[in-house]
Amino acid sequence: MTEQYSTIDYHTAGEPFRIVQTGTPPLPGDTVAERRSRAIEDPAVQRVRRLLCFEPRGHADMYGCFLTPPDDDGAHLGVLFWHKDGFSTACGHGTIALGVWAVESGRVTADPDGWTDVVIDVPSGRVTARVGCQAGQVTSVVFVNVPSWVLARDVVVRTTRGPVSVDVSFGGALYASVPAADVGLSVEVAHYQDLIAIGREIKHALNQTEHARHPDDDRLSGIYGTILYDRLDADRSVHWPEPVGAGAVNSSSMHQRNVTVFADGEVDRSPSGSGTGARIALLAEAGELTDNVLVQDSIIGSRFLGRVAHTTEILGRPAVVPEVAGMAYSTGTSTFTVDERDALTPGFVLR
């Protein structure tokens, strides 16, 4: 019998997201976090991840997920996020895509002229995709992240471009942030390969230090990505979507362009949903964001908006709950098959 997998693909601000609808292997565990830990150790699950992510069915920057049951009845679904190197603990662009998919597929019944919460359990906690519709059509999504906080400031990392000062923060995963100018670059497609190289270098250097350790759950340890960013002139004509102030205009005290180099050299085409949460935590702690909106552009010019929903406390330290506004669009459906004679199964990656 031929192996067969059906998927529906989305992009969120340019970043791909492949949702596996049929063919998902068994994913045992009582929680999403436990399922992720067991999936990492399961060769059968890893094979399917590679099959749907690697070439010739995917590519080096592919991203997707397996759907799972939620941890309890308080959520609509659970999810294991994956990329070419493994299973991530968080994914904001994927959460936005899942919100659109859940409403468009009828998985979650939505208000055709209002806002509907799609609650999702991810390995780092419970998140919400707040989906806005007009005349039955999805028009925008607000991703409500897990509490996010600053782990370390001004960590000196020695690189081939000289020593750089790096900030580390948590937004569902641990991210290292550094101004692109500090390594002699800017966030432009022309610098794409150099940004990948320095992003990998910073990540791997930090992974050997205490700054890559989550203080409470070692399953969340490890620097997931390096965020290199440019500061831009403020954009003061930003419209934050409903439900907060229908069509309200919020002045922005911060406008940035970033590229997130995650996993082992993958490049986020979007401004990074979870990474934006990590950036909001840094800016809020420094008093740079206050009540205003962060305009976060990507290396390809796509955009998220971010803001602090409210403040809280985690593990005895100040934290914020970030909201990130964006949109995802379906790009197609696929039925992937595997010929048992194919020696290139489960696939390969060229970088």
Short mmCIF file of C-alpha atoms in Angstrom, two decimals:
data_model
loop_
_atom_site.label_atom_id
_atom_site.label_comp_id
_atom_site.label_asym_id
_atom_site.label_seq_id
_atom_site.Cartn_x
_atom_site.Cartn_y
_atom_site.Cartn_z
CA MET A 1 0.00 0.00 0.00
CA THR A 2 1.35 3.43 -0.96
CA GLU A 3 2.03 5.85 1.89
CA GLN A 4 -0.17 8.92 1.62
CA TYR A 5 -0.30 12.24 3.49
CA SER A 6 -2.72 15.09 2.92
CA THR A 7 -1.82 18.64 3.90
CA ILE A 8 -3.09 22.18 3.61
CA ASP A 9 -0.48 24.89 3.30
CA TYR A 10 -0.59 28.51 4.45
CA HIS A 11 1.81 31.39 4.54
CA THR A 12 1.88 33.95 7.32
CA ALA A 13 3.61 37.14 6.19
CA GLY A 14 5.56 35.01 3.72
CA GLU A 15 6.60 32.22 6.09
CA PRO A 16 5.30 28.75 5.10
CA PHE A 17 3.17 26.60 7.37
CA ARG A 18 2.12 23.08 6.38
CA ILE A 19 -0.73 21.52 8.38
CA VAL A 20 -0.83 17.73 8.19
CA GLN A 21 -4.46 16.63 7.95
CA THR A 22 -4.10 12.88 7.37
CA GLY A 23 -1.17 10.51 7.80
CA THR A 24 0.10 11.88 11.11
CA PRO A 25 1.90 9.07 12.99
CA PRO A 26 0.83 8.13 16.53
CA LEU A 27 1.83 10.84 19.02
CA PRO A 28 1.46 9.35 22.52
CA GLY A 29 1.54 11.47 25.67
CA ASP A 30 -0.78 13.16 28.15
CA THR A 31 0.19 16.73 27.20
CA VAL A 32 1.50 18.51 24.13
CA ALA A 33 4.84 19.10 25.88
CA GLU A 34 5.12 15.38 26.63
CA ARG A 35 4.17 14.47 23.06
CA ARG A 36 6.95 16.72 21.77
CA SER A 37 9.54 15.08 24.05
CA ARG A 38 8.46 11.61 22.91
CA ALA A 39 8.29 12.62 19.24
CA ILE A 40 11.90 13.78 19.39
CA GLU A 41 12.91 10.25 20.47
CA ASP A 42 10.62 8.41 18.03
CA PRO A 43 12.26 7.43 14.69
CA ALA A 44 8.86 6.86 13.04
CA VAL A 45 7.65 10.38 13.88
CA GLN A 46 10.96 11.90 12.83
CA ARG A 47 10.73 10.08 9.52
CA VAL A 48 7.33 11.61 8.70
CA ARG A 49 8.58 15.07 9.75
CA ARG A 50 11.53 14.71 7.37
CA LEU A 51 9.33 13.31 4.62
CA LEU A 52 7.04 16.36 4.64
CA CYS A 53 9.71 18.96 5.35
CA PHE A 54 12.74 17.85 3.35
CA GLU A 55 13.18 18.01 -0.42
CA PRO A 56 11.66 16.94 -2.76
CA ARG A 57 8.37 17.59 -0.89
CA GLY A 58 9.66 20.59 1.06
CA HIS A 59 12.82 22.66 1.35
CA ALA A 60 15.43 23.87 3.85
CA ASP A 61 13.17 26.63 5.18
CA MET A 62 9.96 24.61 5.35
CA TYR A 63 7.79 24.74 8.47
CA GLY A 64 4.72 22.80 9.53
CA CYS A 65 2.88 20.90 12.20
CA PHE A 66 1.14 17.77 13.42
CA LEU A 67 -2.25 18.33 15.02
CA THR A 68 -2.86 16.68 18.41
CA PRO A 69 -5.56 16.65 21.06
CA PRO A 70 -5.35 19.57 23.53
CA ASP A 71 -4.14 19.10 27.09
CA ASP A 72 -7.72 19.46 28.39
CA ASP A 73 -11.15 20.74 27.41
CA GLY A 74 -10.02 24.35 27.80
CA ALA A 75 -8.44 24.39 24.33
CA HIS A 76 -9.70 23.54 20.85
CA LEU A 77 -6.61 21.65 19.71
CA GLY A 78 -2.97 20.91 20.36
CA VAL A 79 -0.05 21.11 17.97
CA LEU A 80 3.52 19.95 17.49
CA PHE A 81 5.49 22.44 15.39
CA TRP A 82 8.30 21.16 13.20
CA HIS A 83 11.06 22.38 10.90
CA LYS A 84 14.00 20.77 9.12
CA ASP A 85 15.97 20.26 12.32
CA GLY A 86 13.30 19.05 14.72
CA PHE A 87 10.35 20.14 16.86
CA SER A 88 10.10 23.69 18.20
CA THR A 89 8.49 24.78 21.47
CA ALA A 90 6.56 27.72 20.01
CA CYS A 91 5.52 29.25 16.70
CA GLY A 92 3.62 32.53 16.42
CA HIS A 93 3.27 32.54 12.65
CA GLY A 94 1.99 28.96 12.87
CA THR A 95 -0.51 29.91 15.55
CA ILE A 96 -1.86 32.67 13.30
CA ALA A 97 -2.16 30.20 10.41
CA LEU A 98 -3.88 27.64 12.65
CA GLY A 99 -6.41 30.26 13.71
CA VAL A 100 -7.30 30.99 10.09
CA TRP A 101 -7.42 27.26 9.25
CA ALA A 102 -9.60 26.41 12.26
CA VAL A 103 -12.20 28.98 11.21
CA GLU A 104 -12.02 28.42 7.45
CA SER A 105 -12.25 24.64 7.86
CA GLY A 106 -15.15 24.83 10.31
CA ARG A 107 -13.11 23.20 13.07
CA VAL A 108 -14.11 26.18 15.22
CA THR A 109 -17.44 27.93 14.63
CA ALA A 110 -16.76 31.64 14.26
CA ASP A 111 -18.73 34.85 14.55
CA PRO A 112 -19.11 35.90 10.88
CA ASP A 113 -18.90 39.59 11.83
CA GLY A 114 -16.78 39.63 14.95
CA TRP A 115 -13.99 37.95 16.86
CA THR A 116 -13.58 34.31 17.80
CA ASP A 117 -10.91 32.83 20.06
CA VAL A 118 -9.17 29.68 18.84
CA VAL A 119 -7.35 28.29 21.88
CA ILE A 120 -4.32 26.11 21.16
CA ASP A 121 -2.00 24.09 23.40
CA VAL A 122 1.62 24.31 22.24
CA PRO A 123 4.72 22.83 23.93
CA SER A 124 5.47 26.10 25.77
CA GLY A 125 1.92 26.60 27.07
CA ARG A 126 -1.55 27.70 26.03
CA VAL A 127 -1.92 30.41 23.37
CA THR A 128 -4.84 32.01 21.56
CA ALA A 129 -5.44 32.99 17.96
CA ARG A 130 -8.10 35.71 18.11
CA VAL A 131 -9.65 35.53 14.64
CA GLY A 132 -11.51 38.51 13.18
CA CYS A 133 -14.13 38.05 10.45
CA GLN A 134 -16.18 40.36 8.27
CA ALA A 135 -19.09 38.98 6.23
CA GLY A 136 -17.90 35.47 7.04
CA GLN A 137 -14.37 36.03 5.77
CA VAL A 138 -11.26 36.04 7.96
CA THR A 139 -9.61 39.46 7.81
CA SER A 140 -7.05 39.45 10.63
CA VAL A 141 -5.66 37.44 13.54
CA VAL A 142 -4.25 38.53 16.88
CA PHE A 143 -1.89 35.96 18.40
CA VAL A 144 -1.92 36.10 22.21
CA ASN A 145 1.37 34.60 23.37
CA VAL A 146 2.49 32.93 26.59
CA PRO A 147 4.00 35.24 29.24
CA SER A 148 7.32 36.54 27.95
CA TRP A 149 10.28 37.89 29.90
CA VAL A 150 13.93 38.92 29.85
CA LEU A 151 16.49 36.30 30.80
CA ALA A 152 19.77 38.22 30.34
CA ARG A 153 21.09 41.58 29.16
CA ASP A 154 24.38 42.59 27.56
CA VAL A 155 25.85 39.11 27.24
CA VAL A 156 29.16 39.46 25.40
CA VAL A 157 29.54 36.92 22.60
CA ARG A 158 32.81 36.70 20.68
CA THR A 159 32.21 36.18 16.97
CA THR A 160 34.17 36.25 13.74
CA ARG A 161 32.81 39.80 13.35
CA GLY A 162 34.12 40.80 16.75
CA PRO A 163 32.54 40.82 20.21
CA VAL A 164 28.84 41.69 20.33
CA SER A 165 26.49 42.46 23.20
CA VAL A 166 23.42 40.22 23.10
CA ASP A 167 20.11 40.27 24.99
CA VAL A 168 18.28 37.00 25.70
CA SER A 169 14.52 36.82 26.21
CA PHE A 170 11.74 34.24 26.22
CA GLY A 171 8.67 34.40 23.99
CA GLY A 172 7.69 30.73 24.02
CA ALA A 173 11.27 29.92 23.07
CA LEU A 174 14.59 31.56 23.94
CA TYR A 175 15.83 34.19 21.50
CA ALA A 176 19.08 36.16 21.29
CA SER A 177 18.64 39.75 20.07
CA VAL A 178 21.38 41.91 18.58
CA PRO A 179 21.33 45.04 16.39
CA ALA A 180 22.40 44.08 12.87
CA ALA A 181 24.62 47.16 12.76
CA ASP A 182 26.68 45.78 15.64
CA VAL A 183 27.92 43.04 13.32
CA GLY A 184 28.37 45.37 10.37
CA LEU A 185 25.16 44.37 8.59
CA SER A 186 21.61 45.54 7.95
CA VAL A 187 18.45 43.48 7.55
CA GLU A 188 18.39 43.34 3.78
CA VAL A 189 18.11 40.49 1.31
CA ALA A 190 21.54 41.48 -0.04
CA HIS A 191 23.01 40.43 3.34
CA TYR A 192 20.99 37.21 3.53
CA GLN A 193 23.88 34.73 3.65
CA ASP A 194 25.93 36.84 6.07
CA LEU A 195 22.92 37.19 8.37
CA ILE A 196 22.46 33.41 8.39
CA ALA A 197 26.13 32.86 9.19
CA ILE A 198 26.30 35.29 12.12
CA GLY A 199 22.88 34.22 13.41
CA ARG A 200 24.04 30.60 13.59
CA GLU A 201 27.32 31.64 15.16
CA ILE A 202 25.67 33.63 17.97
CA LYS A 203 23.14 30.89 18.66
CA HIS A 204 25.71 28.12 18.91
CA ALA A 205 28.04 30.23 21.08
CA LEU A 206 25.24 31.03 23.54
CA ASN A 207 23.98 27.46 23.64
CA GLN A 208 27.06 26.51 25.60
CA THR A 209 26.30 29.00 28.37
CA GLU A 210 23.93 29.42 31.30
CA HIS A 211 21.98 31.99 29.27
CA ALA A 212 20.48 29.19 27.15
CA ARG A 213 18.90 27.46 30.16
CA HIS A 214 15.24 27.92 30.96
CA PRO A 215 15.05 28.44 34.75
CA ASP A 216 12.05 26.16 35.31
CA ASP A 217 11.58 23.67 32.45
CA ASP A 218 14.64 22.25 30.74
CA ARG A 219 12.49 21.12 27.80
CA LEU A 220 12.35 24.82 26.89
CA SER A 221 16.12 25.32 27.13
CA GLY A 222 18.35 26.19 24.20
CA ILE A 223 18.59 29.32 22.08
CA TYR A 224 16.01 28.75 19.38
CA GLY A 225 16.87 31.73 17.22
CA THR A 226 18.97 34.83 16.79
CA ILE A 227 17.03 38.02 16.01
CA LEU A 228 19.06 40.62 14.12
CA TYR A 229 17.24 43.93 13.87
CA ASP A 230 17.40 47.46 12.48
CA ARG A 231 15.77 50.44 14.17
CA LEU A 232 13.67 52.49 11.75
CA ASP A 233 11.83 55.80 11.90
CA ALA A 234 8.57 55.61 13.86
CA ASP A 235 5.41 54.85 11.92
CA ARG A 236 2.64 56.93 13.47
CA SER A 237 -0.30 55.78 11.34
CA VAL A 238 -0.69 52.26 12.68
CA HIS A 239 -4.15 50.70 12.89
CA TRP A 240 -4.41 48.03 15.56
CA PRO A 241 -7.19 45.61 14.58
CA GLU A 242 -10.24 44.97 16.71
CA PRO A 243 -11.31 43.91 19.30
CA VAL A 244 -9.22 46.58 21.02
CA GLY A 245 -10.66 49.90 19.86
CA ALA A 246 -12.40 49.28 16.55
CA GLY A 247 -10.17 50.76 13.89
CA ALA A 248 -8.27 52.74 16.50
CA VAL A 249 -5.07 54.49 15.48
CA ASN A 250 -2.16 53.89 17.83
CA SER A 251 0.98 55.98 17.63
CA SER A 252 4.11 53.87 17.49
CA SER A 253 7.17 54.60 19.59
CA MET A 254 9.09 51.79 17.91
CA HIS A 255 9.54 50.60 14.33
CA GLN A 256 11.97 47.81 13.59
CA ARG A 257 12.94 45.45 10.79
CA ASN A 258 14.25 42.06 11.80
CA VAL A 259 15.33 38.69 10.56
CA THR A 260 15.16 35.64 12.80
CA VAL A 261 17.71 32.92 12.05
CA PHE A 262 16.35 29.88 13.85
CA ALA A 263 16.96 26.14 14.19
CA ASP A 264 20.20 25.53 12.28
CA GLY A 265 20.25 28.37 9.79
CA GLU A 266 16.58 28.60 8.81
CA VAL A 267 15.39 32.11 7.96
CA ASP A 268 11.96 33.33 9.00
CA ARG A 269 10.35 35.18 6.12
CA SER A 270 7.83 36.71 8.53
CA PRO A 271 8.80 39.12 11.32
CA SER A 272 8.57 36.06 13.65
CA GLY A 273 5.52 35.76 15.89
CA SER A 274 7.14 34.25 18.99
CA GLY A 275 10.27 36.28 18.29
CA THR A 276 8.18 39.45 18.28
CA GLY A 277 6.93 38.41 21.72
CA ALA A 278 10.53 38.08 22.87
CA ARG A 279 11.34 41.52 21.44
CA ILE A 280 8.29 43.05 23.15
CA ALA A 281 9.51 41.68 26.49
CA LEU A 282 12.87 43.42 26.01
CA LEU A 283 11.38 46.72 24.86
CA ALA A 284 8.76 46.78 27.61
CA GLU A 285 11.32 46.13 30.34
CA ALA A 286 13.48 48.96 28.99
CA GLY A 287 10.47 51.33 29.00
CA GLU A 288 10.73 51.84 25.24
CA LEU A 289 7.35 50.43 24.27
CA THR A 290 4.99 51.73 27.00
CA ASP A 291 1.40 51.59 25.71
CA ASN A 292 2.28 52.00 22.06
CA VAL A 293 2.45 49.55 19.17
CA LEU A 294 5.62 47.92 17.87
CA VAL A 295 5.73 47.91 14.08
CA GLN A 296 7.77 44.85 13.19
CA ASP A 297 8.82 44.39 9.56
CA SER A 298 10.52 41.36 8.06
CA ILE A 299 13.44 40.95 5.68
CA ILE A 300 10.96 40.64 2.78
CA GLY A 301 8.91 43.68 3.85
CA SER A 302 5.94 41.89 5.41
CA ARG A 303 4.65 43.19 8.73
CA PHE A 304 3.35 42.23 12.17
CA LEU A 305 2.12 44.62 14.84
CA GLY A 306 2.91 43.90 18.48
CA ARG A 307 1.87 45.28 21.82
CA VAL A 308 1.69 44.45 25.51
CA ALA A 309 -1.72 42.97 26.37
CA HIS A 310 -0.96 43.10 30.10
CA THR A 311 1.84 42.65 32.59
CA THR A 312 2.28 39.71 34.93
CA GLU A 313 4.97 37.87 36.88
CA ILE A 314 6.66 34.55 36.08
CA LEU A 315 9.10 32.74 38.35
CA GLY A 316 9.39 35.83 40.51
CA ARG A 317 10.37 38.09 37.63
CA PRO A 318 8.37 40.73 35.69
CA ALA A 319 6.78 39.46 32.49
CA VAL A 320 4.40 40.63 29.79
CA VAL A 321 1.74 38.89 27.74
CA PRO A 322 2.38 40.01 24.15
CA GLU A 323 -0.17 40.26 21.37
CA VAL A 324 0.94 40.04 17.74
CA ALA A 325 -1.37 40.99 14.88
CA GLY A 326 -0.98 39.44 11.43
CA MET A 327 -2.72 37.39 8.78
CA ALA A 328 -2.28 34.04 7.03
CA TYR A 329 -3.51 32.85 3.63
CA SER A 330 -3.98 29.39 2.21
CA THR A 331 -1.63 28.53 -0.65
CA GLY A 332 -2.99 25.12 -1.57
CA THR A 333 -3.62 21.54 -0.62
CA SER A 334 -1.47 18.52 -1.38
CA THR A 335 -1.58 14.76 -1.30
CA PHE A 336 1.95 13.45 -0.88
CA THR A 337 2.79 9.85 -1.68
CA VAL A 338 5.83 7.66 -1.15
CA ASP A 339 6.90 5.05 -3.66
CA GLU A 340 8.49 2.17 -1.77
CA ARG A 341 11.16 1.94 -4.50
CA ASP A 342 12.31 5.52 -3.92
CA ALA A 343 15.83 5.43 -2.50
CA LEU A 344 15.67 9.14 -1.58
CA THR A 345 12.95 8.60 1.03
CA PRO A 346 12.50 10.40 3.43
CA GLY A 347 14.34 13.13 1.54
CA PHE A 348 17.31 15.48 1.71
CA VAL A 349 18.17 19.10 2.45
CA LEU A 350 20.50 21.37 0.52
CA ARG A 351 21.53 24.64 2.16
#
